[in-house]
Coordinates of C-alpha atoms and ligand atoms in Angstrom, one line a residue:
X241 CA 18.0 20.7 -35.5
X242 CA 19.7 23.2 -33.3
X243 CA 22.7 21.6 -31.9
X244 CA 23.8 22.6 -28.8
X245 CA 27.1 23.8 -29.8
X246 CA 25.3 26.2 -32.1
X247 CA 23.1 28.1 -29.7
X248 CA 25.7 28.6 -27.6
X249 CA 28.1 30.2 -30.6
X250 CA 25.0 32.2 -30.4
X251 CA 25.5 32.9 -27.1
X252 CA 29.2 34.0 -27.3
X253 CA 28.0 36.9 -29.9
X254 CA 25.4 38.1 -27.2
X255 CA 26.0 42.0 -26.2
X256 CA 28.2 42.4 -29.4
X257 CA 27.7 42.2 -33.1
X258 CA 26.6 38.9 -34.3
X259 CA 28.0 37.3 -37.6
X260 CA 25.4 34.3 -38.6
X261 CA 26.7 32.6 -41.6
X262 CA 25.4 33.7 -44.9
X263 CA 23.9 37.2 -43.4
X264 CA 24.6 39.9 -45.5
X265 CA 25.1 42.2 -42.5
X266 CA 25.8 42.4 -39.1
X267 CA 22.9 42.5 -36.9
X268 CA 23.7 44.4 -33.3
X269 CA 21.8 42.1 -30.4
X270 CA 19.8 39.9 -32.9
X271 CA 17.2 38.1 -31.6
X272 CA 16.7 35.0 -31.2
X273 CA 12.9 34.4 -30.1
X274 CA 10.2 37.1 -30.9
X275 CA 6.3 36.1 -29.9
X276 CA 3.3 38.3 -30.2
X277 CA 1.9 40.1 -27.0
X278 CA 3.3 41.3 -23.5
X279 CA 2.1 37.7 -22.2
X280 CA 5.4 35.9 -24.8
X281 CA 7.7 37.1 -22.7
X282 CA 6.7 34.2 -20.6
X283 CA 6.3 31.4 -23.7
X284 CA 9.8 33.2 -25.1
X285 CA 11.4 32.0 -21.6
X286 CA 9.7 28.5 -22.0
X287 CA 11.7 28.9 -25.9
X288 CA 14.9 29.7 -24.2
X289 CA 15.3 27.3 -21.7
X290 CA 14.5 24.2 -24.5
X291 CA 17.3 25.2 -26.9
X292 CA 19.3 26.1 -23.9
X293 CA 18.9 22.6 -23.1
X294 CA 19.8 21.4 -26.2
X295 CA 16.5 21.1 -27.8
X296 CA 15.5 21.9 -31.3
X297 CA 14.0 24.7 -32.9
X298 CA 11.0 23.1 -33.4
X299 CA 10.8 21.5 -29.5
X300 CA 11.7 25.1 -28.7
X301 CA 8.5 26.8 -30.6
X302 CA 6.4 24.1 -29.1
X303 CA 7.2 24.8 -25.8
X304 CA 6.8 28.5 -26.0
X305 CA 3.2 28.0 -27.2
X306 CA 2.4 25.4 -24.4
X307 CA 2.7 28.0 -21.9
X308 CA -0.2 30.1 -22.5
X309 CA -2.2 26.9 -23.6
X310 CA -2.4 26.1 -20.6
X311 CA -2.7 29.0 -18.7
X312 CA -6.6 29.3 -17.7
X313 CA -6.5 33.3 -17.6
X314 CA -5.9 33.3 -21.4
X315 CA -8.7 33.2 -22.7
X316 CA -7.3 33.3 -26.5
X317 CA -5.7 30.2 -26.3
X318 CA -5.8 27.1 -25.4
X319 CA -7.7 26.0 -22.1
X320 CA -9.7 28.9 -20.6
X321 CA -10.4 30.4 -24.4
X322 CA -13.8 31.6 -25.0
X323 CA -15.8 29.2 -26.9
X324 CA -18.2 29.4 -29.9
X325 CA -21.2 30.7 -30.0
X326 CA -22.5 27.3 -29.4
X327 CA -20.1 27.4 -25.9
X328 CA -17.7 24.8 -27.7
X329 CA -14.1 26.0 -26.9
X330 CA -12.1 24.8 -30.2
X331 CA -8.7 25.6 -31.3
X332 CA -6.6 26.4 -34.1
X333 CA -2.8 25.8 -34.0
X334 CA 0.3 25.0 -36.5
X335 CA 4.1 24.7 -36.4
X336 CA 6.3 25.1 -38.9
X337 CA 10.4 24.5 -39.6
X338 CA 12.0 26.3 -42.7
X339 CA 12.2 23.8 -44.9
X340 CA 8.8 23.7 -45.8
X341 CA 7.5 20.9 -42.8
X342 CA 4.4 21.5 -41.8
X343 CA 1.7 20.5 -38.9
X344 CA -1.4 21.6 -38.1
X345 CA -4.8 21.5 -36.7
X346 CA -8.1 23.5 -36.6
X347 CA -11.5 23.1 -34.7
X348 CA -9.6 21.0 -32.2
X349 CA -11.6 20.1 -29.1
X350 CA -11.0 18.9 -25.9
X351 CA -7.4 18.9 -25.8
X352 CA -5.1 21.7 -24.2
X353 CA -1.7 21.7 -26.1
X354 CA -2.8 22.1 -29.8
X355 CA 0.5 23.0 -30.9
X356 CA 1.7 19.6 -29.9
X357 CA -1.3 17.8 -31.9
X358 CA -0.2 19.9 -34.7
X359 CA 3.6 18.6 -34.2
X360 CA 2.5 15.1 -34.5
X361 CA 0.8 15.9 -37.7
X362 CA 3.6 17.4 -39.0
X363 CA 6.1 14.3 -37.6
X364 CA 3.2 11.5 -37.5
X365 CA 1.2 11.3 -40.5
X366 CA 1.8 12.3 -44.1
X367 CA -0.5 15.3 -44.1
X368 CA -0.1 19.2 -43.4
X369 CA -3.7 20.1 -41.7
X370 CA -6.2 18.2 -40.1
X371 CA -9.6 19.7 -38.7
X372 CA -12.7 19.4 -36.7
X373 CA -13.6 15.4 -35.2
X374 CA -11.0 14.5 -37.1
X375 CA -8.0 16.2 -35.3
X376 CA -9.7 15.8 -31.9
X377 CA -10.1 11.9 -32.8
X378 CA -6.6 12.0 -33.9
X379 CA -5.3 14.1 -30.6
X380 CA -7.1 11.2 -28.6
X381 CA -5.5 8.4 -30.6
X382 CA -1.7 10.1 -29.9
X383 CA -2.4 9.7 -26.4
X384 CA -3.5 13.7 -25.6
X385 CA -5.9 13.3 -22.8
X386 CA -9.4 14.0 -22.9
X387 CA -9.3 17.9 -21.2
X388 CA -13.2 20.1 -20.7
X389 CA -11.5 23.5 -22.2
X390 CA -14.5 25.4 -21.0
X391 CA -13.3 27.1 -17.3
X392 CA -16.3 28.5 -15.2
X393 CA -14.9 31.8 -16.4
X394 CA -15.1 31.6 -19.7
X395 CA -18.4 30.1 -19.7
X396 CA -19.7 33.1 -17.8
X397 CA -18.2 35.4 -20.5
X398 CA -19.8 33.2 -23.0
X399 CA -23.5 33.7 -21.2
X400 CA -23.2 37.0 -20.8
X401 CA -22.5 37.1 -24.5
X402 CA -25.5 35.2 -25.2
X403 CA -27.5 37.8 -23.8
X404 CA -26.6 39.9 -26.6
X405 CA -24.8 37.7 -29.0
X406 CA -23.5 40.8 -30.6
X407 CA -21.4 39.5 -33.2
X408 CA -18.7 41.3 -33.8
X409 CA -14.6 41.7 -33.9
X410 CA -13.4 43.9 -31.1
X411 CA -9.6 45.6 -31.5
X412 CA -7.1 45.2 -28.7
X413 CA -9.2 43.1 -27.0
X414 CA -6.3 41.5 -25.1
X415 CA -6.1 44.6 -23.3
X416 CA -9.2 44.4 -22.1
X417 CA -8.9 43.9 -18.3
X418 CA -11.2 40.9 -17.1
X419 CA -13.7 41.7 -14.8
X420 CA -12.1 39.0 -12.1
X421 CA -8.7 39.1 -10.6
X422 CA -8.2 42.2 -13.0
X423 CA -6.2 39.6 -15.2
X424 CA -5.6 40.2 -19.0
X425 CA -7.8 39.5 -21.2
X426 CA -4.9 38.1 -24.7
X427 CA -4.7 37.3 -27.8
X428 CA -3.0 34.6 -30.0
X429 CA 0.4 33.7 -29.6
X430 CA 2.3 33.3 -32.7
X431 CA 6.1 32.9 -31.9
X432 CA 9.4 32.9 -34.5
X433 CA 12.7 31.5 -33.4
X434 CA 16.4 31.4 -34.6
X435 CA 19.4 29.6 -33.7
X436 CA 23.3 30.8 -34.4
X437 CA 23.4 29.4 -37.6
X438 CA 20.1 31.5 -39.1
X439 CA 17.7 28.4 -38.9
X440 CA 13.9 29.4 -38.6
X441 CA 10.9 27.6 -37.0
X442 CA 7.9 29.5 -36.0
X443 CA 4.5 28.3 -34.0
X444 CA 1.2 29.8 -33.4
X445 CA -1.6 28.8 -31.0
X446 CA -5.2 30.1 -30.6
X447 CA -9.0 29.8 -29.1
X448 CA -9.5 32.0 -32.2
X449 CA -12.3 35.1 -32.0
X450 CA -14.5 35.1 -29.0
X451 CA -17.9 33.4 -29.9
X452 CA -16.9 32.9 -33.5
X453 CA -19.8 30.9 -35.4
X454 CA -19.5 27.5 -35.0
X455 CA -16.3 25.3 -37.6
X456 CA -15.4 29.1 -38.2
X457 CA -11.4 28.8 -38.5
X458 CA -9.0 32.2 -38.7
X459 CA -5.5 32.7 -39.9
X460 CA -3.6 31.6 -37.4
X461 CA -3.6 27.8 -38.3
X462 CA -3.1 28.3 -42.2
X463 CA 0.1 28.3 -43.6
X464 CA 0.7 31.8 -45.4
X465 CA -1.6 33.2 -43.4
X466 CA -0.9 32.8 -39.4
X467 CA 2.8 31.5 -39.9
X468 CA 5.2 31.3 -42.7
X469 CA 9.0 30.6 -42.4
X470 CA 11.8 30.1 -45.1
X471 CA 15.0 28.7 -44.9
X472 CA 17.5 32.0 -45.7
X473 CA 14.8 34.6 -45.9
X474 CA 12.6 35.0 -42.3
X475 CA 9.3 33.8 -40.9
X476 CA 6.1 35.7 -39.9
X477 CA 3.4 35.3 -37.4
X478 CA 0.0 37.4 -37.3
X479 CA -2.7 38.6 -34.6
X480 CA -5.9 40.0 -35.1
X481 CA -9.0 39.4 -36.9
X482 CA -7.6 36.6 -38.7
X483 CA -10.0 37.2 -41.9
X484 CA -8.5 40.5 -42.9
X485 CA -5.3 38.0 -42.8
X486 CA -6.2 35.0 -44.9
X487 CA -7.8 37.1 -47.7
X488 CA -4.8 38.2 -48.7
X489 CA -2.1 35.1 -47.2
X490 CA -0.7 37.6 -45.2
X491 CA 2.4 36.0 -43.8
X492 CA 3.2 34.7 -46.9
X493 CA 3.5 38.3 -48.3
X494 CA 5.2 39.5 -45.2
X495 CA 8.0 36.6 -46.4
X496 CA 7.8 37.0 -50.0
X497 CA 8.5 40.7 -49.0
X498 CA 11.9 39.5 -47.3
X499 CA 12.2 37.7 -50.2
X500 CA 12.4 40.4 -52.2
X501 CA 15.0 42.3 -50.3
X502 CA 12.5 44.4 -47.7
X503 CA 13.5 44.0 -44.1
X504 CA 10.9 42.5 -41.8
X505 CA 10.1 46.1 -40.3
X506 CA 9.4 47.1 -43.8
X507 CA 8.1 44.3 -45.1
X508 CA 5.0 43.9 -42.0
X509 CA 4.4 47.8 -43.2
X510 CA 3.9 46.8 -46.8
X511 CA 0.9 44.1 -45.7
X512 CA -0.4 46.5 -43.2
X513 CA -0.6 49.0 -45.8
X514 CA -1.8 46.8 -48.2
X515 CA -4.8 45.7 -46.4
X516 CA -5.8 49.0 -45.8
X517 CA -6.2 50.3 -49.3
X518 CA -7.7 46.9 -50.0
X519 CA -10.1 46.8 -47.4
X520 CA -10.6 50.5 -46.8
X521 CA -13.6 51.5 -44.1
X522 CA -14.1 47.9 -44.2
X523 CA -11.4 47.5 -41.4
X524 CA -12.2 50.6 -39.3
X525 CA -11.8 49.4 -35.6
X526 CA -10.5 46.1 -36.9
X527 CA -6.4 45.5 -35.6
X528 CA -4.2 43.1 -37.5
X529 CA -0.5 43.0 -36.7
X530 CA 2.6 41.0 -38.0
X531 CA 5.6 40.1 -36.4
X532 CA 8.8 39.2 -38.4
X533 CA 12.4 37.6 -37.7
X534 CA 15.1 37.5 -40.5
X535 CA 17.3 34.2 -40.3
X536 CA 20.0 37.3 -38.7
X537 CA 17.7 38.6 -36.2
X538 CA 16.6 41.2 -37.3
X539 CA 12.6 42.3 -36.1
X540 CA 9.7 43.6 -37.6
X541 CA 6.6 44.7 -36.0
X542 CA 3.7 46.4 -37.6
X543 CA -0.3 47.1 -36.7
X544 CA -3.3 49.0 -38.1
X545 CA -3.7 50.2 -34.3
X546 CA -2.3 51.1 -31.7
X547 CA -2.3 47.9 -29.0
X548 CA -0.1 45.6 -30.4
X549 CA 2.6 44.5 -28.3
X550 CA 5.4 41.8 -28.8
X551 CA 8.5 40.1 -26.7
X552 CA 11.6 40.0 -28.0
X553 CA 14.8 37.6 -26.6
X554 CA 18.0 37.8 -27.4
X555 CA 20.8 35.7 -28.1
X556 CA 21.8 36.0 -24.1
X557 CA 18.1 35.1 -22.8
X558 CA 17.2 39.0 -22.2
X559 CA 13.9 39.7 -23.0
X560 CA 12.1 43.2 -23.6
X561 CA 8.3 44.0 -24.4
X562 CA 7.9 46.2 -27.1
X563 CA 4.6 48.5 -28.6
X564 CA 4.7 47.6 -32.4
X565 CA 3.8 50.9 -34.3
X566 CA 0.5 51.4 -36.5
X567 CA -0.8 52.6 -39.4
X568 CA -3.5 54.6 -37.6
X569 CA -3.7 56.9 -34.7
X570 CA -6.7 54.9 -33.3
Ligands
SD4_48 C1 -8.2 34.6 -35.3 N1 -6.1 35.7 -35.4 O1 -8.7 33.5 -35.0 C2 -6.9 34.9 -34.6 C3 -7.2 35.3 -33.2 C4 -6.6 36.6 -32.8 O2 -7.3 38.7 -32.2 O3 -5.4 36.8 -33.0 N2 -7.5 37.4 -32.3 O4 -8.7 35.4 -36.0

């Protein structure tokens, strides 16, 4: 639990050199909260203001992954996501802490804030993961409303789809402008966060791939794969065609990496580069990035492709956008 005395400690270090108990080194401007895309800026502000407030890590993480949830022009998360093929919008989501608890939820339907039906998992019921009827019955029962995910928008996208129903990933496709309003078209949000004191929770939300056969669930809501945090040694978050990450427990690596004395810049490299010689033409076209916070701040950020972006906040609130680097050229 982040105590409000301890964020603001953290606070007092901001613009200076940070000492967090326990770090081996001094980390210049660590951050505090680090989420995936140019659109967690905003969810990283949502972070901010709960621990500012006093909140936990955890209430903190939630609320970051609320925002685009519910924000009907992303249509990778949450309401406004593109549905199946079958034109069921369904959602994947967990949270984690760094002492191994746990929540979340997969094939979700009819409900906006998955990461919160994943938080009562975790704080509500003895299990780790609960899918399909049985998470939506369960989102119903903890008093989530009833919510039609499915916006005229991205029931259009889905027709036009049809017409085709060419199935198949597409890279960057969060940078994809949308036909209407010239919005942009994201991605999943996974989101890390810190306090002064070098505790870790993390969170990660998602619609999941556009169209995606029907009960078809992706990294993002699989512990190892979309999330990992661990008391002392960091957390991860991934984005992309979550396959390429569950076949190899991506995050988990990223963190075992951390483990092993890597930093979280090298460490994302090693499972970037790792997948590719695995995988080899097998991932042509296909983007996969990581995103990594040690318990000091320090941040990682590595892709296959060029595209991935990610938010960073500091300890004083400020928040910068910035392009992860890739493996390949294009
Ligand atoms: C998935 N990794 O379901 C998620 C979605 C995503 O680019 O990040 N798409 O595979």
């Amino acid at each position: 639990m982040t105590t409000r005395r301890g964020f603001l400690g953290g606070m007092a270090a901001a613009g200076g050199v940070a000492t967090v108990a326990g770090a081996a080194a001094p980390v210049r401007d660590p951050a505090m909260i680090v989420s995936t895309w140019d659109f967690g800026a905003a969810a990283n502000a949502a972070a901010f203001a709960k621990l500012k407030a006093g909140g936990s890590l955890i209430d903190a993480v939630e609320a970051g992954g609320m925002v685009p949830e519910a924000d009907p022009t992303n249509h990778s998360v949450g309401y406004g996501g593109y549905p199946d093929r079958d034109g069921h919008v369904t959602l994947d989501a967990v949270i984690m802490d760094d002492r191994g608890g746990v929540g979340a939820v997969a094939a979700l339907e009819d409900t906006v804030h998955a990461i919160s039906v994943a938080r009562a998992v975790m704080e509500k019921t003895p299990h780790t993961f609960i899918v399909g009827e049985g998470a939506t019955r369960f989102a119903r029962d903890q008093g989530f409303p009833k919510v039609d995910l499915l916006t005229p928008e991205a029931e259009k996208a889905w027709r036009d789809w049809l017409k085709t129903a060419q199935y198949k990933p597409e890279a960057n496709i969060e940078n994809r402008r949308m036909p209407r309003g010239g919005a942009l078209d994201h991605d999943t949000i996974g989101l890390l966060a810190r306090d002064a004191s070098g505790r870790m929770a993390g969170a990660c939300t998602t619609s999941g791939m556009a169209f995606k056969m029907r009960g078809r669930v992706g990294d993002s809501p699989q512990v190892g794969s979309g999330l990992y945090v661990e008391a002392g040694v960091g957390g991860a978050t991934s984005t992309g065609l979550g396959e390429e990450v569950t076949r190899i427990a991506g995050t988990a690596r990223v963190v075992a990496s951390m483990r092993a004395g890597l930093s979280p810049q090298a460490a994302c490299e090693e499972v970037v580069r790792h997948i590719a010689r695995l995988r080899g033409d097998a991932i042509k076209g296909v983007q996969v990035g990581f995103l990594a916070l040690s318990p000091q701040g320090e941040v990682g950020a590595f892709c296959l492709l060029p595209g991935f972006t990610y938010a960073v906040t500091d300890m004083a609130g400020r928040t910068v956008v910035k392009k992860g680097a890739s493996l390949f050229a294009a």
